[in-house]
Amino acid sequence: MAGLGLAGRNLLTTLDFTPAEVRGLVDLALSIKAGDVRPDLARKVLGLLFFNPSVRTRMSCESAMARMGGSSIAVTAGKDTWQFECREGVVMDQNTQEHVRELAPVMSQFCHAVGIRKSELITTSSSTATATGTYEEIRGDDFIRRFAEFSDVPVVNFESNTYHPLQGLADSATMVERLGDPRGKKYVLTWAWHLKSLPAATPHSQMISAANLGMDVCVLRPEGWGLDPEIMGATRERVESLGGSLSETDDIAEAYRGANVVCAKAWAGLDYYGRFDQEARDKEGLRKDWIVDEAKMDLTDDAFFMHCLPVRRNVVVTDGVLDSPRSAAIQEAGNRLWTAAAVLAALTGAA
Ligand code: CP
């Protein structure tokens, strides 16, 4: 099997990889799923560091390591571990006990790759939240980037404030499975109402997942809930280089019309960061119009429905859509396993 040439690389966002490299990972994932390729990660160890809860990311990566003959060590930061620091020159006389300057090279001696989930927004509730810095400060994903700087082994972003690349790769694999050649197909990423202010990491990576396939990508969101403009710009450049397009609208019917894929996700308005009570008040009126339901799906070109899970039933999507053959959500979650396997094999030099 020819290697993908990705050994030693970090995966913080797929925008750091060329479209051909991304496609190589997707194809490898589908080959592993089909049983055509069996990467050997015997005696390799993955370290998993979680600052936030997870089902799919943790279990898919641990399962992938076990199936390829390797093993994994998962810890919950701050509960199983010390409290970590990443700022430079800080006087550590408060709650943090260990700096990434020591943590990363130490973990590099125990593990062949490290995955980190750290999002300041992930558990934020609109009514009770307090902001951690400004959005401009948290969008830099300082902890993961600093850890990667001092790590001697590949670092995989398990979801930060800005990106969730493993979700994006699983979404790409699902669309390739369902559509064959996704070029020229219409992909709609729709905002959904949610009681919490959730990070935009997943919708960013979902938008990029369709861009990486050269699709016609439409971001459907109310005014005030646009995605990160810099990430939109990089995504537009990526998708146009592949012959696709990126548009944005708040016209629900127009967006659904002719869609081949509808992917739903709730995310916080970036301009509202730190003003969560205000956001909750301003979005209350959007609650009923933005749910994915049967009537909206009937406007599409027989689109299938995607969601990264977990999903709040009858808030983001109706039971009628989620339980119908139109839903690809379970297949999409299953592909987290195969895309994780592909990434871990490629970055550790096993594929
Ligand atoms: N979609 C996703 O990342 O799921 P978890 O939060 O359960 O890992």
Short mmCIF file of C-alpha atoms and ligand atoms in Angstrom, two decimals:
data_model
loop_
_atom_site.label_atom_id
_atom_site.label_comp_id
_atom_site.label_asym_id
_atom_site.label_seq_id
_atom_site.Cartn_x
_atom_site.Cartn_y
_atom_site.Cartn_z
CA MET A 1 0.00 0.00 0.00
CA ALA A 2 1.46 3.36 -0.99
CA GLY A 3 1.71 5.74 1.97
CA LEU A 4 -0.18 9.02 2.04
CA GLY A 5 2.97 10.92 3.03
CA LEU A 6 1.30 12.47 6.08
CA ALA A 7 3.46 10.89 8.79
CA GLY A 8 4.34 13.33 11.56
CA ARG A 9 1.79 15.98 10.52
CA ASN A 10 -0.64 17.61 12.93
CA LEU A 11 -4.36 17.73 12.09
CA LEU A 12 -5.74 20.99 13.47
CA THR A 13 -7.97 21.75 10.46
CA THR A 14 -8.22 20.08 7.05
CA LEU A 15 -7.55 23.54 5.55
CA ASP A 16 -3.89 22.82 6.46
CA PHE A 17 -4.00 19.86 4.07
CA THR A 18 -4.32 20.01 0.29
CA PRO A 19 -7.62 18.82 -1.23
CA ALA A 20 -5.72 15.79 -2.60
CA GLU A 21 -4.42 14.95 0.89
CA VAL A 22 -7.94 15.26 2.33
CA ARG A 23 -9.33 13.06 -0.41
CA GLY A 24 -6.55 10.56 0.29
CA LEU A 25 -7.68 10.35 3.93
CA VAL A 26 -11.34 9.93 2.93
CA ASP A 27 -10.50 7.20 0.42
CA LEU A 28 -8.27 5.46 2.95
CA ALA A 29 -11.11 5.55 5.51
CA LEU A 30 -13.52 3.96 3.04
CA SER A 31 -10.89 1.32 2.10
CA ILE A 32 -10.40 0.44 5.77
CA LYS A 33 -14.20 0.29 6.20
CA ALA A 34 -14.47 -2.07 3.21
CA GLY A 35 -11.75 -4.30 4.67
CA ASP A 36 -9.43 -3.68 1.70
CA VAL A 37 -6.73 -2.03 3.85
CA ARG A 38 -5.65 -3.02 7.38
CA PRO A 39 -3.16 -0.55 8.89
CA ASP A 40 -0.98 -2.02 11.62
CA LEU A 41 -0.65 0.16 14.74
CA ALA A 42 0.63 -2.63 17.00
CA ARG A 43 2.46 -1.20 20.04
CA LYS A 44 1.35 2.34 19.11
CA VAL A 45 -0.38 4.42 21.79
CA LEU A 46 -2.82 7.32 21.38
CA GLY A 47 -3.16 9.84 24.22
CA LEU A 48 -6.58 11.49 24.49
CA LEU A 49 -6.95 14.68 26.50
CA PHE A 50 -10.52 15.89 27.06
CA PHE A 51 -11.45 19.23 28.57
CA ASN A 52 -15.07 18.70 27.45
CA PRO A 53 -17.50 15.75 27.26
CA SER A 54 -17.59 13.37 24.29
CA VAL A 55 -19.13 10.10 23.11
CA ARG A 56 -18.26 9.76 19.42
CA THR A 57 -14.83 11.36 19.34
CA ARG A 58 -13.52 9.42 22.30
CA MET A 59 -15.06 6.06 21.44
CA SER A 60 -14.30 6.17 17.71
CA CYS A 61 -10.63 6.98 18.31
CA GLU A 62 -10.22 4.41 21.06
CA SER A 63 -12.03 1.81 18.96
CA ALA A 64 -9.90 2.64 15.91
CA MET A 65 -6.69 2.22 17.89
CA ALA A 66 -7.85 -1.13 19.35
CA ARG A 67 -8.95 -2.47 15.95
CA MET A 68 -5.57 -1.60 14.41
CA GLY A 69 -3.67 -3.35 17.20
CA GLY A 70 -2.73 -0.26 19.21
CA SER A 71 -4.00 1.12 22.48
CA SER A 72 -5.10 4.41 24.00
CA ILE A 73 -5.01 6.38 27.24
CA ALA A 74 -7.89 8.81 27.78
CA VAL A 75 -7.88 11.39 30.55
CA THR A 76 -10.24 14.17 31.56
CA ALA A 77 -8.18 17.33 32.01
CA GLY A 78 -8.44 18.90 35.43
CA LYS A 79 -10.22 15.82 36.87
CA ASP A 80 -7.70 13.06 36.17
CA THR A 81 -4.83 15.50 35.65
CA TRP A 82 -3.29 18.73 36.84
CA GLN A 83 -4.69 22.02 35.60
CA PHE A 84 -2.76 23.07 32.53
CA GLU A 85 -1.30 26.41 31.48
CA CYS A 86 -0.31 27.55 27.99
CA ARG A 87 0.36 31.29 28.36
CA GLU A 88 3.94 32.51 28.05
CA GLY A 89 5.70 34.24 30.92
CA VAL A 90 2.81 33.72 33.33
CA VAL A 91 3.45 33.56 37.08
CA MET A 92 1.82 30.24 37.95
CA ASP A 93 0.73 31.12 41.47
CA GLN A 94 -3.00 30.51 40.85
CA ASN A 95 -4.85 27.32 39.78
CA THR A 96 -2.63 25.93 37.00
CA GLN A 97 0.16 23.51 37.94
CA GLU A 98 1.70 22.32 34.64
CA HIS A 99 2.71 24.20 31.49
CA VAL A 100 2.41 22.82 27.94
CA ARG A 101 6.17 23.43 27.62
CA GLU A 102 6.60 20.39 29.92
CA LEU A 103 3.31 18.56 29.27
CA ALA A 104 3.71 18.18 25.49
CA PRO A 105 7.27 16.78 25.42
CA VAL A 106 6.48 14.47 28.36
CA MET A 107 3.31 13.06 26.70
CA SER A 108 5.31 12.72 23.47
CA GLN A 109 7.49 10.13 25.22
CA PHE A 110 4.44 8.08 26.26
CA CYS A 111 2.30 8.39 23.12
CA HIS A 112 2.74 8.16 19.33
CA ALA A 113 -0.03 10.74 18.78
CA VAL A 114 -2.12 12.97 21.03
CA GLY A 115 -5.72 14.10 20.53
CA ILE A 116 -7.07 17.12 22.40
CA ARG A 117 -10.62 18.42 22.82
CA LYS A 118 -10.70 21.90 24.26
CA SER A 119 -13.45 24.37 23.63
CA GLU A 120 -14.36 27.27 25.85
CA LEU A 121 -17.84 27.39 24.33
CA ILE A 122 -18.79 23.74 24.27
CA THR A 123 -20.72 23.59 27.53
CA THR A 124 -21.89 27.18 27.53
CA SER A 125 -25.51 27.80 28.37
CA SER A 126 -27.06 30.95 26.96
CA SER A 127 -28.53 31.97 30.27
CA THR A 128 -25.78 31.04 32.73
CA ALA A 129 -22.61 31.41 30.69
CA THR A 130 -19.71 33.68 31.40
CA ALA A 131 -17.31 34.51 28.61
CA THR A 132 -13.72 33.28 28.63
CA GLY A 133 -12.00 36.18 26.93
CA THR A 134 -13.36 37.61 23.71
CA TYR A 135 -14.11 35.58 20.57
CA GLU A 136 -10.99 37.14 19.02
CA GLU A 137 -8.97 35.70 21.91
CA ILE A 138 -10.47 32.20 21.94
CA ARG A 139 -10.51 31.78 18.14
CA GLY A 140 -6.74 31.28 18.24
CA ASP A 141 -7.17 27.87 19.97
CA ASP A 142 -4.06 28.70 21.98
CA PHE A 143 -3.84 25.55 24.09
CA ILE A 144 -3.93 23.08 21.18
CA ARG A 145 -1.63 25.20 19.02
CA ARG A 146 0.87 25.68 21.85
CA PHE A 147 0.73 21.97 22.69
CA ALA A 148 1.43 21.15 19.03
CA GLU A 149 4.38 23.57 19.06
CA PHE A 150 6.07 21.68 21.89
CA SER A 151 4.93 18.16 20.94
CA ASP A 152 7.28 15.68 19.25
CA VAL A 153 4.35 13.57 18.01
CA PRO A 154 1.33 14.40 15.82
CA VAL A 155 -1.47 16.34 17.50
CA VAL A 156 -5.08 15.85 16.40
CA ASN A 157 -7.74 18.45 17.10
CA PHE A 158 -10.65 16.62 18.74
CA GLU A 159 -12.70 19.88 18.63
CA SER A 160 -11.49 23.34 19.48
CA ASN A 161 -13.22 26.72 19.42
CA THR A 162 -12.84 26.94 15.64
CA TYR A 163 -12.51 23.47 14.05
CA HIS A 164 -13.60 19.84 14.40
CA PRO A 165 -11.68 18.16 11.56
CA LEU A 166 -12.51 14.55 12.48
CA GLN A 167 -16.22 15.39 12.16
CA GLY A 168 -15.55 17.07 8.84
CA LEU A 169 -13.73 14.03 7.47
CA ALA A 170 -16.55 11.70 8.56
CA ASP A 171 -19.03 14.00 6.82
CA SER A 172 -16.95 13.97 3.63
CA ALA A 173 -16.77 10.17 3.71
CA THR A 174 -20.56 9.96 4.18
CA MET A 175 -21.21 12.27 1.24
CA VAL A 176 -18.83 10.30 -1.00
CA GLU A 177 -20.63 7.09 0.01
CA ARG A 178 -24.07 8.55 -0.68
CA LEU A 179 -23.38 10.70 -3.73
CA GLY A 180 -20.45 9.02 -5.47
CA ASP A 181 -18.99 12.12 -7.09
CA PRO A 182 -20.25 15.08 -4.97
CA ARG A 183 -19.04 17.77 -7.43
CA GLY A 184 -21.91 19.91 -8.68
CA LYS A 185 -24.20 18.81 -5.84
CA LYS A 186 -25.85 21.37 -3.55
CA TYR A 187 -24.91 21.17 0.13
CA VAL A 188 -26.89 23.25 2.62
CA LEU A 189 -25.55 23.85 6.10
CA THR A 190 -28.47 25.20 8.08
CA TRP A 191 -28.31 26.99 11.42
CA ALA A 192 -30.75 25.64 13.99
CA TRP A 193 -32.17 27.16 17.14
CA HIS A 194 -30.73 25.76 20.39
CA LEU A 195 -31.07 26.75 24.02
CA LYS A 196 -27.29 26.95 24.40
CA SER A 197 -24.65 29.10 22.72
CA LEU A 198 -22.66 26.35 21.00
CA PRO A 199 -19.24 26.67 19.35
CA ALA A 200 -18.96 27.11 15.59
CA ALA A 201 -16.13 24.57 15.37
CA THR A 202 -18.32 21.81 13.98
CA PRO A 203 -20.25 23.93 11.43
CA HIS A 204 -16.95 25.41 10.25
CA SER A 205 -15.53 21.93 9.65
CA GLN A 206 -18.80 20.70 8.13
CA MET A 207 -18.82 23.60 5.67
CA ILE A 208 -15.17 22.82 4.87
CA SER A 209 -16.02 19.11 4.44
CA ALA A 210 -18.31 19.96 1.52
CA ALA A 211 -15.84 22.54 0.17
CA ASN A 212 -13.09 19.90 0.16
CA LEU A 213 -15.31 17.87 -2.19
CA GLY A 214 -15.86 20.79 -4.59
CA MET A 215 -19.61 21.04 -3.89
CA ASP A 216 -21.92 24.05 -4.18
CA VAL A 217 -22.02 25.03 -0.52
CA CYS A 218 -24.81 27.20 0.89
CA VAL A 219 -24.70 28.44 4.49
CA LEU A 220 -28.26 29.17 5.64
CA ARG A 221 -28.38 31.31 8.77
CA PRO A 222 -30.32 34.22 10.25
CA GLU A 223 -28.76 37.68 10.01
CA GLY A 224 -26.36 37.99 12.96
CA TRP A 225 -25.39 34.31 13.03
CA GLY A 226 -22.79 34.25 10.24
CA LEU A 227 -19.77 31.99 10.58
CA ASP A 228 -16.22 33.26 11.14
CA PRO A 229 -15.46 35.61 8.19
CA GLU A 230 -11.80 34.52 7.92
CA ILE A 231 -12.78 30.85 7.84
CA MET A 232 -15.51 31.64 5.29
CA GLY A 233 -12.86 33.36 3.15
CA ALA A 234 -10.46 30.40 3.32
CA THR A 235 -13.32 28.00 2.57
CA ARG A 236 -14.39 30.05 -0.45
CA GLU A 237 -10.85 29.99 -1.80
CA ARG A 238 -10.69 26.21 -1.27
CA VAL A 239 -14.05 25.40 -2.88
CA GLU A 240 -13.58 27.73 -5.86
CA SER A 241 -10.18 26.12 -6.56
CA LEU A 242 -12.12 22.86 -6.98
CA GLY A 243 -14.81 24.32 -9.25
CA GLY A 244 -17.49 24.64 -6.56
CA SER A 245 -18.99 27.67 -4.82
CA LEU A 246 -19.83 29.12 -1.40
CA SER A 247 -22.90 31.27 -0.75
CA GLU A 248 -24.70 32.60 2.32
CA THR A 249 -28.38 33.38 2.78
CA ASP A 250 -31.19 33.79 5.29
CA ASP A 251 -33.84 32.70 2.75
CA ILE A 252 -34.93 29.31 4.06
CA ALA A 253 -37.07 28.17 1.11
CA GLU A 254 -34.53 29.30 -1.47
CA ALA A 255 -31.71 27.45 0.29
CA TYR A 256 -33.60 24.17 0.62
CA ARG A 257 -34.82 24.26 -2.99
CA GLY A 258 -32.76 21.85 -5.08
CA ALA A 259 -30.51 20.75 -2.21
CA ASN A 260 -28.90 17.31 -2.35
CA VAL A 261 -27.66 17.40 1.25
CA VAL A 262 -29.09 19.22 4.29
CA CYS A 263 -26.78 19.35 7.29
CA ALA A 264 -28.11 20.99 10.46
CA LYS A 265 -26.15 22.47 13.34
CA ALA A 266 -26.78 25.02 16.06
CA TRP A 267 -24.09 27.61 16.67
CA ALA A 268 -23.65 30.81 18.59
CA GLY A 269 -23.57 34.22 16.95
CA LEU A 270 -19.93 35.26 17.09
CA ASP A 271 -20.87 38.91 17.64
CA TYR A 272 -22.90 37.84 20.67
CA TYR A 273 -19.91 36.20 22.41
CA GLY A 274 -20.01 37.32 26.04
CA ARG A 275 -23.56 38.65 25.61
CA PHE A 276 -25.27 35.28 25.94
CA ASP A 277 -28.42 36.61 27.60
CA GLN A 278 -28.88 39.06 24.74
CA GLU A 279 -28.37 36.25 22.22
CA ALA A 280 -30.97 34.07 23.98
CA ARG A 281 -33.50 36.91 23.80
CA ASP A 282 -32.76 37.78 20.16
CA LYS A 283 -32.97 34.20 18.91
CA GLU A 284 -36.17 33.23 20.73
CA GLY A 285 -38.24 34.41 17.75
CA LEU A 286 -36.26 32.10 15.44
CA ARG A 287 -37.12 28.95 17.37
CA LYS A 288 -39.96 27.54 15.30
CA ASP A 289 -38.94 28.59 11.76
CA TRP A 290 -35.47 27.05 11.69
CA ILE A 291 -36.16 23.44 12.67
CA VAL A 292 -35.50 20.86 9.93
CA ASP A 293 -38.89 19.30 9.20
CA GLU A 294 -40.62 17.24 6.52
CA ALA A 295 -42.07 20.27 4.72
CA LYS A 296 -38.64 21.86 4.28
CA MET A 297 -37.06 18.56 3.20
CA ASP A 298 -39.82 18.22 0.57
CA LEU A 299 -38.46 21.36 -1.12
CA THR A 300 -35.13 19.63 -1.80
CA ASP A 301 -33.95 17.42 -4.63
CA ASP A 302 -34.50 14.29 -2.50
CA ALA A 303 -31.77 15.45 -0.11
CA PHE A 304 -30.50 13.34 2.74
CA PHE A 305 -30.15 14.79 6.23
CA MET A 306 -26.93 15.02 8.21
CA HIS A 307 -26.20 15.90 11.82
CA CYS A 308 -23.00 15.37 13.80
CA LEU A 309 -24.88 14.22 16.94
CA PRO A 310 -25.76 14.61 19.73
CA VAL A 311 -28.97 16.20 18.50
CA ARG A 312 -31.94 17.57 20.40
CA ARG A 313 -35.00 15.92 18.84
CA ASN A 314 -37.85 18.21 17.82
CA VAL A 315 -35.67 21.24 18.53
CA VAL A 316 -33.06 20.99 15.76
CA VAL A 317 -34.85 18.34 13.63
CA THR A 318 -38.22 16.61 13.83
CA ASP A 319 -38.60 12.93 14.68
CA GLY A 320 -40.19 12.57 11.24
CA VAL A 321 -36.95 13.51 9.47
CA LEU A 322 -34.49 11.94 11.91
CA ASP A 323 -36.27 8.57 11.95
CA SER A 324 -36.85 8.49 8.18
CA PRO A 325 -34.69 6.85 5.49
CA ARG A 326 -33.65 10.42 4.59
CA SER A 327 -31.44 10.60 7.67
CA ALA A 328 -27.75 9.74 7.30
CA ALA A 329 -26.95 10.65 10.92
CA ILE A 330 -26.21 7.10 12.12
CA GLN A 331 -24.09 6.31 9.04
CA GLU A 332 -22.28 9.63 9.54
CA ALA A 333 -21.50 8.81 13.18
CA GLY A 334 -20.31 5.34 12.16
CA ASN A 335 -17.90 6.92 9.71
CA ARG A 336 -16.22 8.67 12.64
CA LEU A 337 -14.59 5.29 13.33
CA TRP A 338 -13.18 4.78 9.83
CA THR A 339 -11.99 8.35 9.34
CA ALA A 340 -10.35 8.32 12.78
CA ALA A 341 -8.60 5.09 11.80
CA ALA A 342 -7.37 6.67 8.56
CA VAL A 343 -6.08 9.80 10.31
CA LEU A 344 -4.33 7.90 13.12
CA ALA A 345 -2.76 5.45 10.67
CA ALA A 346 -1.61 8.19 8.29
CA LEU A 347 -0.18 10.55 10.91
CA THR A 348 1.70 7.77 12.73
CA GLY A 349 3.21 6.47 9.49
CA ALA A 350 1.16 3.26 9.31
CA ALA A 351 -0.54 4.24 6.04
N1 CP B 1 -20.00 14.75 17.02
C1 CP B 1 -19.16 14.62 18.07
O1 CP B 1 -18.03 15.10 18.07
O2 CP B 1 -19.67 13.87 19.09
P1 CP B 1 -19.07 13.87 20.57
O3 CP B 1 -19.18 15.27 21.10
O4 CP B 1 -19.93 12.89 21.32
O5 CP B 1 -17.63 13.44 20.51
#
